[in-house]
Tab-separated table of C-alpha atoms in Angstrom:
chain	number	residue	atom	x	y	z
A	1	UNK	CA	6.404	-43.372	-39.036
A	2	UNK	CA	10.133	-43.852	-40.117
A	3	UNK	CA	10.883	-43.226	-43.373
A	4	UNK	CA	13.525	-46.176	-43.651
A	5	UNK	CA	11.728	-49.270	-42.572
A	6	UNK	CA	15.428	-51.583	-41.934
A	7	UNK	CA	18.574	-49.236	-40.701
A	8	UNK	CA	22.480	-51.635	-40.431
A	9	UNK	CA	24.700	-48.967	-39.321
A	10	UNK	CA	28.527	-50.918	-39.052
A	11	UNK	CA	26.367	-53.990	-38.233
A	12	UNK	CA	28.879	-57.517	-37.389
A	13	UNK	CA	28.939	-60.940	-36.413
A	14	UNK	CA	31.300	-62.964	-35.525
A	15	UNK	CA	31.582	-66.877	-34.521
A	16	UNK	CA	34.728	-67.219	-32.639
A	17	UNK	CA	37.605	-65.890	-35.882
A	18	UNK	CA	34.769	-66.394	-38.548
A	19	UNK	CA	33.453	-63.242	-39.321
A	20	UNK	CA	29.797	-63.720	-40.762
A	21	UNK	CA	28.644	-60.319	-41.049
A	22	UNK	CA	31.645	-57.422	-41.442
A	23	UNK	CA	30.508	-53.345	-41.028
A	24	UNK	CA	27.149	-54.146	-43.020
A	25	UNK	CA	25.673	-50.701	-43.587
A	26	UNK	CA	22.268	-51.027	-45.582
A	27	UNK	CA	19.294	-48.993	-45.008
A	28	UNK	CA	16.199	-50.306	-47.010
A	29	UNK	CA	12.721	-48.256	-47.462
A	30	UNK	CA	8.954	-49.786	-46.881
A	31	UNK	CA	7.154	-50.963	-49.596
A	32	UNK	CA	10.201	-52.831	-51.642
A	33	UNK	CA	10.422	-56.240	-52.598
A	34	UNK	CA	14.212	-56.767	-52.024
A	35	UNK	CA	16.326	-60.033	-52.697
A	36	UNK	CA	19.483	-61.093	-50.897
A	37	UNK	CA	21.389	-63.050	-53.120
A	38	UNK	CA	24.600	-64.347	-51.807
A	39	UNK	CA	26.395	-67.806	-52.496
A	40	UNK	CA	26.122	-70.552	-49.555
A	41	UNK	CA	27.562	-69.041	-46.311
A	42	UNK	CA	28.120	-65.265	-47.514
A	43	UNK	CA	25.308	-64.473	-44.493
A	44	UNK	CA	22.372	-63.808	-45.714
A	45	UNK	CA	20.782	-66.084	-42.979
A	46	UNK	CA	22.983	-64.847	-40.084
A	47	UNK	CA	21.889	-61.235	-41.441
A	48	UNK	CA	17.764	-61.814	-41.503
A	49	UNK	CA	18.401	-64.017	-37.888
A	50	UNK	CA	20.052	-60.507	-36.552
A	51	UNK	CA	16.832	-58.295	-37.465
A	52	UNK	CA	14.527	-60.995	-35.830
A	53	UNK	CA	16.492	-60.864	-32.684
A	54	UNK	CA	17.417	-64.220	-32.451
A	55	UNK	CA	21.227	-63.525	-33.027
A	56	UNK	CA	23.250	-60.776	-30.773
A	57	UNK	CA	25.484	-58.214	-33.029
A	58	UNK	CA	29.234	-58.510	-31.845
A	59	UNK	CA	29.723	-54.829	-33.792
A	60	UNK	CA	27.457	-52.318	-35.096
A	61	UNK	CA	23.679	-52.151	-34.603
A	62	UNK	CA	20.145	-52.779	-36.559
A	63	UNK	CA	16.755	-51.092	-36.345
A	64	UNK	CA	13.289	-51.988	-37.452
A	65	UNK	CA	10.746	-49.001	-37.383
A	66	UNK	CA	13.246	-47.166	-35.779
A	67	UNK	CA	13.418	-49.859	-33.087
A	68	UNK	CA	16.248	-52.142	-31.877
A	69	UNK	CA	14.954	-56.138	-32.095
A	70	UNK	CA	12.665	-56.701	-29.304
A	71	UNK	CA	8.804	-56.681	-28.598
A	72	UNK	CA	7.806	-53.946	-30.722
A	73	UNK	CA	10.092	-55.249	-33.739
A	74	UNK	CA	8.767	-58.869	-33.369
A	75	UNK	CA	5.374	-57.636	-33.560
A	76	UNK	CA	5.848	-56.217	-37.055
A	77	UNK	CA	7.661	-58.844	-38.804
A	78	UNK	CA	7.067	-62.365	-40.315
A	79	UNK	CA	9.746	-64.425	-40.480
A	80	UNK	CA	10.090	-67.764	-42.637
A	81	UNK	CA	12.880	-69.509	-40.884
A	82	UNK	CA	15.427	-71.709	-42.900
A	83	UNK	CA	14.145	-74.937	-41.460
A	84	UNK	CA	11.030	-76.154	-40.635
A	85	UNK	CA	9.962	-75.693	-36.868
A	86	UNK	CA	7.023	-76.616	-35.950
A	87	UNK	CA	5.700	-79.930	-33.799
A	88	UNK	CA	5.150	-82.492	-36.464
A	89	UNK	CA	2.485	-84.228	-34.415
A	90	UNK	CA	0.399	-80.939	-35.352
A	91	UNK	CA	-2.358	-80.840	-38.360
A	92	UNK	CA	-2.638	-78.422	-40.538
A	93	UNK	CA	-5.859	-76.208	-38.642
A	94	UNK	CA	-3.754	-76.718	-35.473
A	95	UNK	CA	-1.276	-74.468	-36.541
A	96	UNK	CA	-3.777	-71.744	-38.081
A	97	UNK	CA	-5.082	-72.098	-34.668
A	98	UNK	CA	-1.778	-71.557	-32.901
A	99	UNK	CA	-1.045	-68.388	-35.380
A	100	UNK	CA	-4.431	-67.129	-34.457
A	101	UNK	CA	-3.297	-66.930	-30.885
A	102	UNK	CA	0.165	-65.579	-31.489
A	103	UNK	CA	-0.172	-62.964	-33.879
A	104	UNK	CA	-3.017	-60.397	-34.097
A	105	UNK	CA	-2.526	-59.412	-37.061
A	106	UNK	CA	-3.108	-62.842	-38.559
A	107	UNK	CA	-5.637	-63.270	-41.486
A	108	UNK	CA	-7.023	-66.812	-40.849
A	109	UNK	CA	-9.443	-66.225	-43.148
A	110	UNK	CA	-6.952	-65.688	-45.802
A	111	UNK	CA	-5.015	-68.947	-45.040
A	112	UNK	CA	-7.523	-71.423	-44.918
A	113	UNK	CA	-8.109	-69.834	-48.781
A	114	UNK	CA	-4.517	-70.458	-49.500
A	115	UNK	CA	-4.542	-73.809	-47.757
A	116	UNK	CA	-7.535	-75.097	-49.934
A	117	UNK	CA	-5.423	-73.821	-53.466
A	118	UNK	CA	-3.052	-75.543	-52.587
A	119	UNK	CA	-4.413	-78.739	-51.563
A	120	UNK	CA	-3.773	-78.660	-48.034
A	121	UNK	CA	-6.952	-79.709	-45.746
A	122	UNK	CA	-7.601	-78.841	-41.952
A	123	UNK	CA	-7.048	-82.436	-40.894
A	124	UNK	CA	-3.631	-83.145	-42.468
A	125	UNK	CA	-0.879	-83.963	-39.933
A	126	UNK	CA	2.530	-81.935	-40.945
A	127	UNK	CA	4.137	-85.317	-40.053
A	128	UNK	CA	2.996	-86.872	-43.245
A	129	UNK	CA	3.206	-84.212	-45.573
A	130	UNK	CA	5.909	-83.847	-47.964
A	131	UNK	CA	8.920	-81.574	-47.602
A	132	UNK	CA	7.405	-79.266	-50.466
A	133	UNK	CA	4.052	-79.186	-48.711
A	134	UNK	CA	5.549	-78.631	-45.194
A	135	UNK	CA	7.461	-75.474	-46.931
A	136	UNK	CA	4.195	-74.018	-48.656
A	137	UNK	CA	1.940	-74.690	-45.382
A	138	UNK	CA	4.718	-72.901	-43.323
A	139	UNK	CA	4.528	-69.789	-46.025
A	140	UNK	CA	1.098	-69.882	-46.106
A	141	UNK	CA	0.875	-68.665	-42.646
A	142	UNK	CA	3.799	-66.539	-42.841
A	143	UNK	CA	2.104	-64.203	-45.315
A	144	UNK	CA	-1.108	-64.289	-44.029
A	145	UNK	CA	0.041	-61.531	-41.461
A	146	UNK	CA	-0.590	-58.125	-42.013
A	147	UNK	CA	3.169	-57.524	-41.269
A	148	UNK	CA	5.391	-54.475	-41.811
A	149	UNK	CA	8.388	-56.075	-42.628
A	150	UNK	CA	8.378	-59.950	-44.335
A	151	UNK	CA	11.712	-62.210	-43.624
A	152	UNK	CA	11.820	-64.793	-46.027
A	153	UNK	CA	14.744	-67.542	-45.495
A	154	UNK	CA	14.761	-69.378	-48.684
A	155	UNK	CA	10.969	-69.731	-49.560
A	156	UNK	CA	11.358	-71.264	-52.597
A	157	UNK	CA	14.597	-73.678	-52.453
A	158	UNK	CA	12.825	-77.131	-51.683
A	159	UNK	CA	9.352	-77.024	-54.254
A	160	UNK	CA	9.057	-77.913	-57.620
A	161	UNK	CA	9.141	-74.964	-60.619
A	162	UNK	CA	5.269	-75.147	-60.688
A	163	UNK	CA	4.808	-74.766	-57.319
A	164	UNK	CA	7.704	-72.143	-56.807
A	165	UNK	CA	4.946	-69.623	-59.595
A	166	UNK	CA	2.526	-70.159	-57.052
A	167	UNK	CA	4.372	-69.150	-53.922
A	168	UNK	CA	5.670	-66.077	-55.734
A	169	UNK	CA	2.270	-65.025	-57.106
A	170	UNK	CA	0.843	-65.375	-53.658
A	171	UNK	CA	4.139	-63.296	-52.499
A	172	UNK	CA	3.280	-60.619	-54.687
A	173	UNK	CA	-0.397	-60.615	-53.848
A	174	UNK	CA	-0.867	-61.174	-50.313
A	175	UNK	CA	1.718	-58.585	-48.933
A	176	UNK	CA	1.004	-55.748	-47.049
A	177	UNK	CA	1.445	-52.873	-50.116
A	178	UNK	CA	3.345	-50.426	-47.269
A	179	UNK	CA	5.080	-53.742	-45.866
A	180	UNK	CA	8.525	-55.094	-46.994
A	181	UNK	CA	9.128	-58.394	-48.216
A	182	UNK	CA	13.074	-59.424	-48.121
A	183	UNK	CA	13.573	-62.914	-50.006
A	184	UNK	CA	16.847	-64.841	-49.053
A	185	UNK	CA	17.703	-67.741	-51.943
A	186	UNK	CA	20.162	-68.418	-54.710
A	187	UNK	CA	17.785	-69.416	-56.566
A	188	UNK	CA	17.978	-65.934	-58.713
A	189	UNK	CA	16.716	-65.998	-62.477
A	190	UNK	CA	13.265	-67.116	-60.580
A	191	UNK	CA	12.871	-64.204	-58.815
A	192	UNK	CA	14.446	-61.679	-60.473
A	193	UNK	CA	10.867	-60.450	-62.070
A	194	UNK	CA	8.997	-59.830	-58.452
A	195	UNK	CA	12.374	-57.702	-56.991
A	196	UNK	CA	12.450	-53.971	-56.956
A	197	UNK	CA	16.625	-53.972	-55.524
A	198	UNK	CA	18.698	-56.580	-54.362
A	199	UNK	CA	21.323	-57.130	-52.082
A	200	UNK	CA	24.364	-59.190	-53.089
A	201	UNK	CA	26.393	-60.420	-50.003
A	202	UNK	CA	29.894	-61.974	-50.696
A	203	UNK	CA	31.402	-63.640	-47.624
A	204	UNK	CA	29.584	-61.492	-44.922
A	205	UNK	CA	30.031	-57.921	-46.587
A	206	UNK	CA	27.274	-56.443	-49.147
A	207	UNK	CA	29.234	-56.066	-52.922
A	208	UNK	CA	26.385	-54.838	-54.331
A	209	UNK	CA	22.855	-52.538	-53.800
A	210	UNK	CA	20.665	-51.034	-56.238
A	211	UNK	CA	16.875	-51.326	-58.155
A	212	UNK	CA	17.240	-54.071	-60.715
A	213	UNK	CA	15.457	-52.479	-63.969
A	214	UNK	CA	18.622	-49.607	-62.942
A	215	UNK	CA	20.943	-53.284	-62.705
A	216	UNK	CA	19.933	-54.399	-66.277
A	217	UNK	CA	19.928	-50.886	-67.503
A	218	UNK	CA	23.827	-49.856	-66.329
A	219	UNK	CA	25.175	-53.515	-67.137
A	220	UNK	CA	22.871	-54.758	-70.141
A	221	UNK	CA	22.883	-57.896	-67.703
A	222	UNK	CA	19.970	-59.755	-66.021
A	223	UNK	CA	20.860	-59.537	-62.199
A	224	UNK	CA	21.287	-63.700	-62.593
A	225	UNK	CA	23.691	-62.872	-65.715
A	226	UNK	CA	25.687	-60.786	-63.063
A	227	UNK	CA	25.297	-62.878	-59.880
A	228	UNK	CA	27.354	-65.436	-61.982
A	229	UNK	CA	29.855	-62.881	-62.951
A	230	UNK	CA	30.605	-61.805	-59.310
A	231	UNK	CA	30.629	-65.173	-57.838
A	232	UNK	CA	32.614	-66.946	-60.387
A	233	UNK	CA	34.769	-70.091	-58.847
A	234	UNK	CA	36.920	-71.360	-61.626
A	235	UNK	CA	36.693	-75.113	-61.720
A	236	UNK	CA	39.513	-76.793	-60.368
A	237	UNK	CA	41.428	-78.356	-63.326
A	238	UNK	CA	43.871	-80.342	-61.405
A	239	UNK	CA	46.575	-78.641	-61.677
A	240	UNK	CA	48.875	-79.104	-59.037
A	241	UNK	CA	51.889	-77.505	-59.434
A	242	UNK	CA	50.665	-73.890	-58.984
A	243	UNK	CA	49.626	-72.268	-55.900
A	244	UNK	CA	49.886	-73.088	-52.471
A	245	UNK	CA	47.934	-75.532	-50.122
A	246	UNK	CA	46.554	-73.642	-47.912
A	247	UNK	CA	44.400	-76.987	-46.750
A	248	UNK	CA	46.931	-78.618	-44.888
A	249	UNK	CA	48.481	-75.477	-43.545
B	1	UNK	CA	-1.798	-62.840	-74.888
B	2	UNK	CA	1.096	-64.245	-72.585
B	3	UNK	CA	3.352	-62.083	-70.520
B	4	UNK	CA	6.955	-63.209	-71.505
B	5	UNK	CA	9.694	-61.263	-69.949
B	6	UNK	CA	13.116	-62.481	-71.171
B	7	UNK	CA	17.145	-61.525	-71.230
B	8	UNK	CA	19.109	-58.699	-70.217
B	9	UNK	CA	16.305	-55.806	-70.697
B	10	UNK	CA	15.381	-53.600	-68.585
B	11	UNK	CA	11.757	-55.369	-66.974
B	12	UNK	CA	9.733	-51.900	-66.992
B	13	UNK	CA	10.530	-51.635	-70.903
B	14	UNK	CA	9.417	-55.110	-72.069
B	15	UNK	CA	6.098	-54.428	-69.805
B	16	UNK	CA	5.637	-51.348	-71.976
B	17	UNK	CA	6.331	-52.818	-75.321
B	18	UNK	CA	3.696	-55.354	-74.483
B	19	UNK	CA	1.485	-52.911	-73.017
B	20	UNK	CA	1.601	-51.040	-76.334
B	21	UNK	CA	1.002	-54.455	-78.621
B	22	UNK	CA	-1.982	-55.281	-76.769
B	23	UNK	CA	-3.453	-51.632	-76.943
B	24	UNK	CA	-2.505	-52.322	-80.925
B	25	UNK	CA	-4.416	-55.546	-80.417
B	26	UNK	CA	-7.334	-54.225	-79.489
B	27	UNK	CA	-7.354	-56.421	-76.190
B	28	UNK	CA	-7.301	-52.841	-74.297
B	29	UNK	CA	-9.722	-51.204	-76.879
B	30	UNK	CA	-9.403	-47.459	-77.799
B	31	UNK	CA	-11.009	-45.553	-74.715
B	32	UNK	CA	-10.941	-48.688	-72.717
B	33	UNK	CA	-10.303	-49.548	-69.073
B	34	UNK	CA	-6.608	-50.549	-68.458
B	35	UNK	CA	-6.942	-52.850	-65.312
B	36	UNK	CA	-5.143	-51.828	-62.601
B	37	UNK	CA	-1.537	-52.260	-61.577
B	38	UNK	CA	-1.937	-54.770	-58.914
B	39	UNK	CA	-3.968	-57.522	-60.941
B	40	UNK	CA	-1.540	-56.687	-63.626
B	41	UNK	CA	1.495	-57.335	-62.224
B	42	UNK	CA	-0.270	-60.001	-60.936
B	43	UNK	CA	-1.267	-61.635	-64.041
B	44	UNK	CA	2.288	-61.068	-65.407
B	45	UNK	CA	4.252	-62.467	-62.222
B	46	UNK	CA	6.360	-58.692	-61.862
B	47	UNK	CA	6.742	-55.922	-59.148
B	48	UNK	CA	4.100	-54.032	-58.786
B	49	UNK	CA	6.298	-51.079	-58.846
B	50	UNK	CA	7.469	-52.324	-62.062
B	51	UNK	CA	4.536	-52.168	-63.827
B	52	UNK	CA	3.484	-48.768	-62.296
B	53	UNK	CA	6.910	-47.905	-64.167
B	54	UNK	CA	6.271	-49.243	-67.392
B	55	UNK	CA	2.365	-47.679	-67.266
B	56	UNK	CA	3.524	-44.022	-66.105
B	57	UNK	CA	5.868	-44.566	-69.689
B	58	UNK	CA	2.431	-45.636	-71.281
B	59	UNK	CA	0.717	-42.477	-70.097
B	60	UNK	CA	4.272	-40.738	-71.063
B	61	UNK	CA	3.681	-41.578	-74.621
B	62	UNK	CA	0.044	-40.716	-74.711
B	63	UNK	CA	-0.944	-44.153	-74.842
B	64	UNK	CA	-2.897	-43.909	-72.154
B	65	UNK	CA	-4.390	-41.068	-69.723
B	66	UNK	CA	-5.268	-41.183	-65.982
B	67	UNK	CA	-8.604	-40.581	-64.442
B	68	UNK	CA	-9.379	-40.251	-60.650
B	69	UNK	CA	-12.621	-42.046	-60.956
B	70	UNK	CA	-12.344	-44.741	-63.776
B	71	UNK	CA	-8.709	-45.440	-63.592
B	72	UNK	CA	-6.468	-45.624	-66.365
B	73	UNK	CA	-7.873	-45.693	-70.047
B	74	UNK	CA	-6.257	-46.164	-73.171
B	75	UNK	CA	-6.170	-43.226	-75.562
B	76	UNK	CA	-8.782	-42.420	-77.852
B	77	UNK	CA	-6.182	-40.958	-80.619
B	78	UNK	CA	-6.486	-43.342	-83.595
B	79	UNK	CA	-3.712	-41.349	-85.185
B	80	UNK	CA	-1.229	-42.140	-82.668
B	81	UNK	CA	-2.223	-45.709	-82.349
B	82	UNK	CA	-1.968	-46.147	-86.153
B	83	UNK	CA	1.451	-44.362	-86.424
B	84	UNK	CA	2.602	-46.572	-83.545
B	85	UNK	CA	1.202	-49.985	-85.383
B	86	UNK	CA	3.062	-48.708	-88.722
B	87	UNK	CA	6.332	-48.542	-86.726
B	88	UNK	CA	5.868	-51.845	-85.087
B	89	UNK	CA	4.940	-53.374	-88.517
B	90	UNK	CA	8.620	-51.611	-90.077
B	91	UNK	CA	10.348	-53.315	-87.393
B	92	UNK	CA	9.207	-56.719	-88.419
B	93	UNK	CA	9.754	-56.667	-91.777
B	94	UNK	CA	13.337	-55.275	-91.301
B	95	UNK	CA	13.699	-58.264	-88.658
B	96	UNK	CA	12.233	-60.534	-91.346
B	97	UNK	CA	14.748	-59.251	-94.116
B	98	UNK	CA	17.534	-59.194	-91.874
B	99	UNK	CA	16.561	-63.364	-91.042
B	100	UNK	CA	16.821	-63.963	-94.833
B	101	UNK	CA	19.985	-62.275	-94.857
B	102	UNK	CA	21.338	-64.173	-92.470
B	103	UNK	CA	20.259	-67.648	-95.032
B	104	UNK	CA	21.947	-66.058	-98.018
B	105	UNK	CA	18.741	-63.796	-99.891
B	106	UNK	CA	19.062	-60.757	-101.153
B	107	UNK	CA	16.292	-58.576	-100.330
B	108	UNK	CA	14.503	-59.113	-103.977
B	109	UNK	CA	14.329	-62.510	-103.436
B	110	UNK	CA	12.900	-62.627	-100.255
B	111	UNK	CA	10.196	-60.280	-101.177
B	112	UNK	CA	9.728	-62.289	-103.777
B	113	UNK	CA	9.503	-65.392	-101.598
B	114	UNK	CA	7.116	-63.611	-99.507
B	115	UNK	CA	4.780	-62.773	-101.875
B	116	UNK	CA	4.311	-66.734	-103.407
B	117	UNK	CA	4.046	-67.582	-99.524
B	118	UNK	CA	0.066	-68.436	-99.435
């Protein structure tokens, strides 16, 4: 087995003259809990869509288990899009069902337990549930894979603070101990406990790596403390003599 | 006893310092059973790796001792435990006189304070 679970070796994207990933090297080990923290649009989706194989690299290239994206790589990773995509005319036990097919290394057992915590019966049609439900029903059978690698687009950005302890305490439970969990969100002072490193991205290249507790340690900062630092956008005070206007250019 | 990680410390160290009150406590007794580090860092909402850290400092400091067939158990040294409690208490009182420092009492008078406190 490799030792280094996700290798980015000069890894790019590009959309037409945006650049959306730029030389991204980043090699991450198995058994980490890592967070990619980035403002909106600095590509931490663009990045996780890359490893799943559903974007090309312009530049560079990515491996999983020593593999480039394809059958073997899609086998060993779950992967919480950004948006919901399943058929809404669905129920709930229709989709365990349709995991069940799919994956083989999915738990149903497990999920129906996590469906009845949270409230979620067999017989409920994803059409009527709420946004917040939708997002903990699509987690739900996310993590109950037995997956090497977890991909987690913003898991937490659309439920309520109570619900957002829950989904992290059955993050921290239910993953595979050798697997990796990445967690995409901005959302940082609420998951700053559960991370071993993070990732800061700042408009498509990576500012920042390294073990949080060794973060805190080094700048006496929590790693939300220093997120705010890095990103800083001073307000605008209207003040409209200096600078240029780039806008209209 | 609640979990409550907070500021700008390191995680692992706060773990430890609460480790150590509840061994004080008496919630892990003297000889005890620590539970183990997954329905720990469960129960505190942390990185499992994080609390391995902060135990492997326990065991560091004696507090506690591995064993490969009843897991981790707190120390049975009441000397060390003791010495350790004494320290914690020093730390509050200073924290305490610094406090009424900080409202304008010398130290006389808040001892004295403290001792018409029922």
């Amino acid at each position: 087995m490799e030792d280094n679970l996700i290798v980015c070796t000069d890894l790019s994207k590009r959309f037409g003259v945006q650049k959306a990933l730029d030389c991204v090297n980043l090699t991450i080990g198995r058994g980490r809990i890592v967070g990619l923290l980035g403002p909106n649009g600095s590509g931490k989706t663009t990045w996780i869509k890359l490893l799943c194989g559903l974007l090309q690299p312009t530049g560079g290239s990515v491996t999983i288990d020593g593999e480039a994206p394809g059958v073997h790589t899609k086998s060993v990773i779950s992967y919480l899009p950004d948006r919901m995509y399943f058929a809404d005319w669905m129920v709930a036990g229709d989709l365990l069902d349709y995991f069940e097919d799919f994956y083989k290394d999915f738990d149903r057992q497990r999920a129906e337990k996590m469906c009845e915590a949270l409230g979620i019966r067999a017989k409920d049609r994803i059409k009527s549930m709420s946004k917040g439900t939708k997002e903990k029903l699509q987690l739900v059978v996310v993590m109950s894979r037995q997956a090497q690698l977890y991909l987690l687009d913003e898991p937490i950005a659309g439920v309520d603070p109570a619900a957002r302890d829950y989904i992290l305490g059955t993050i921290l439970t239910n993953y595979n101990p050798q697997g990796t969990v990445v967690i995409s969100t901005h959302l940082i002072a609420d998951v700053e406990k559960i991370l071993d490193e993070v990732v800061f991205l700042k408009e498509g290249q990576i500012v920042c790596h390294d073990a949080v507790d060794h973060l805190r340690e080094a700048t006496g900062k929590s790693v939300d403390a220093l997120f705010r630092e890095i990103f800083r956008t001073a307000p605008y005070g209207g003040d409209f003599t200096g600078g240029e206007n780039t806008w209209e250019g | 006893m609640e979990w409550i990680i907070e500021g700008d410390r390191p995680i692992w160290l706060q773990l430890y310092e609460q480790l150590t009150l509840r061994i004080i406590a008496g919630i892990y007794p003297m000889g005890g059973r620590i539970p183990p580090v997954r329905e720990l860092a469960a129960e505190a909402g942390v990185n499992p790796n994080t609390m391995q850290r902060a135990l492997a400092y326990l065991e560091d400091q004696g507090l506690a001792t591995s064993n490969r067939t009843a897991g981790r158990l707190v120390t049975e040294d009441r000397e060390l435990l003791d010495a350790i409690r004494l320290q914690l208490a020093k730390e509050r009182i200073q924290a305490y006189l610094q406090g009424m420092k900080v409202l304008g009492y010398t130290e006389e008078e808040a001892k004295a304070l403290l001792l018409k406190e029922e």
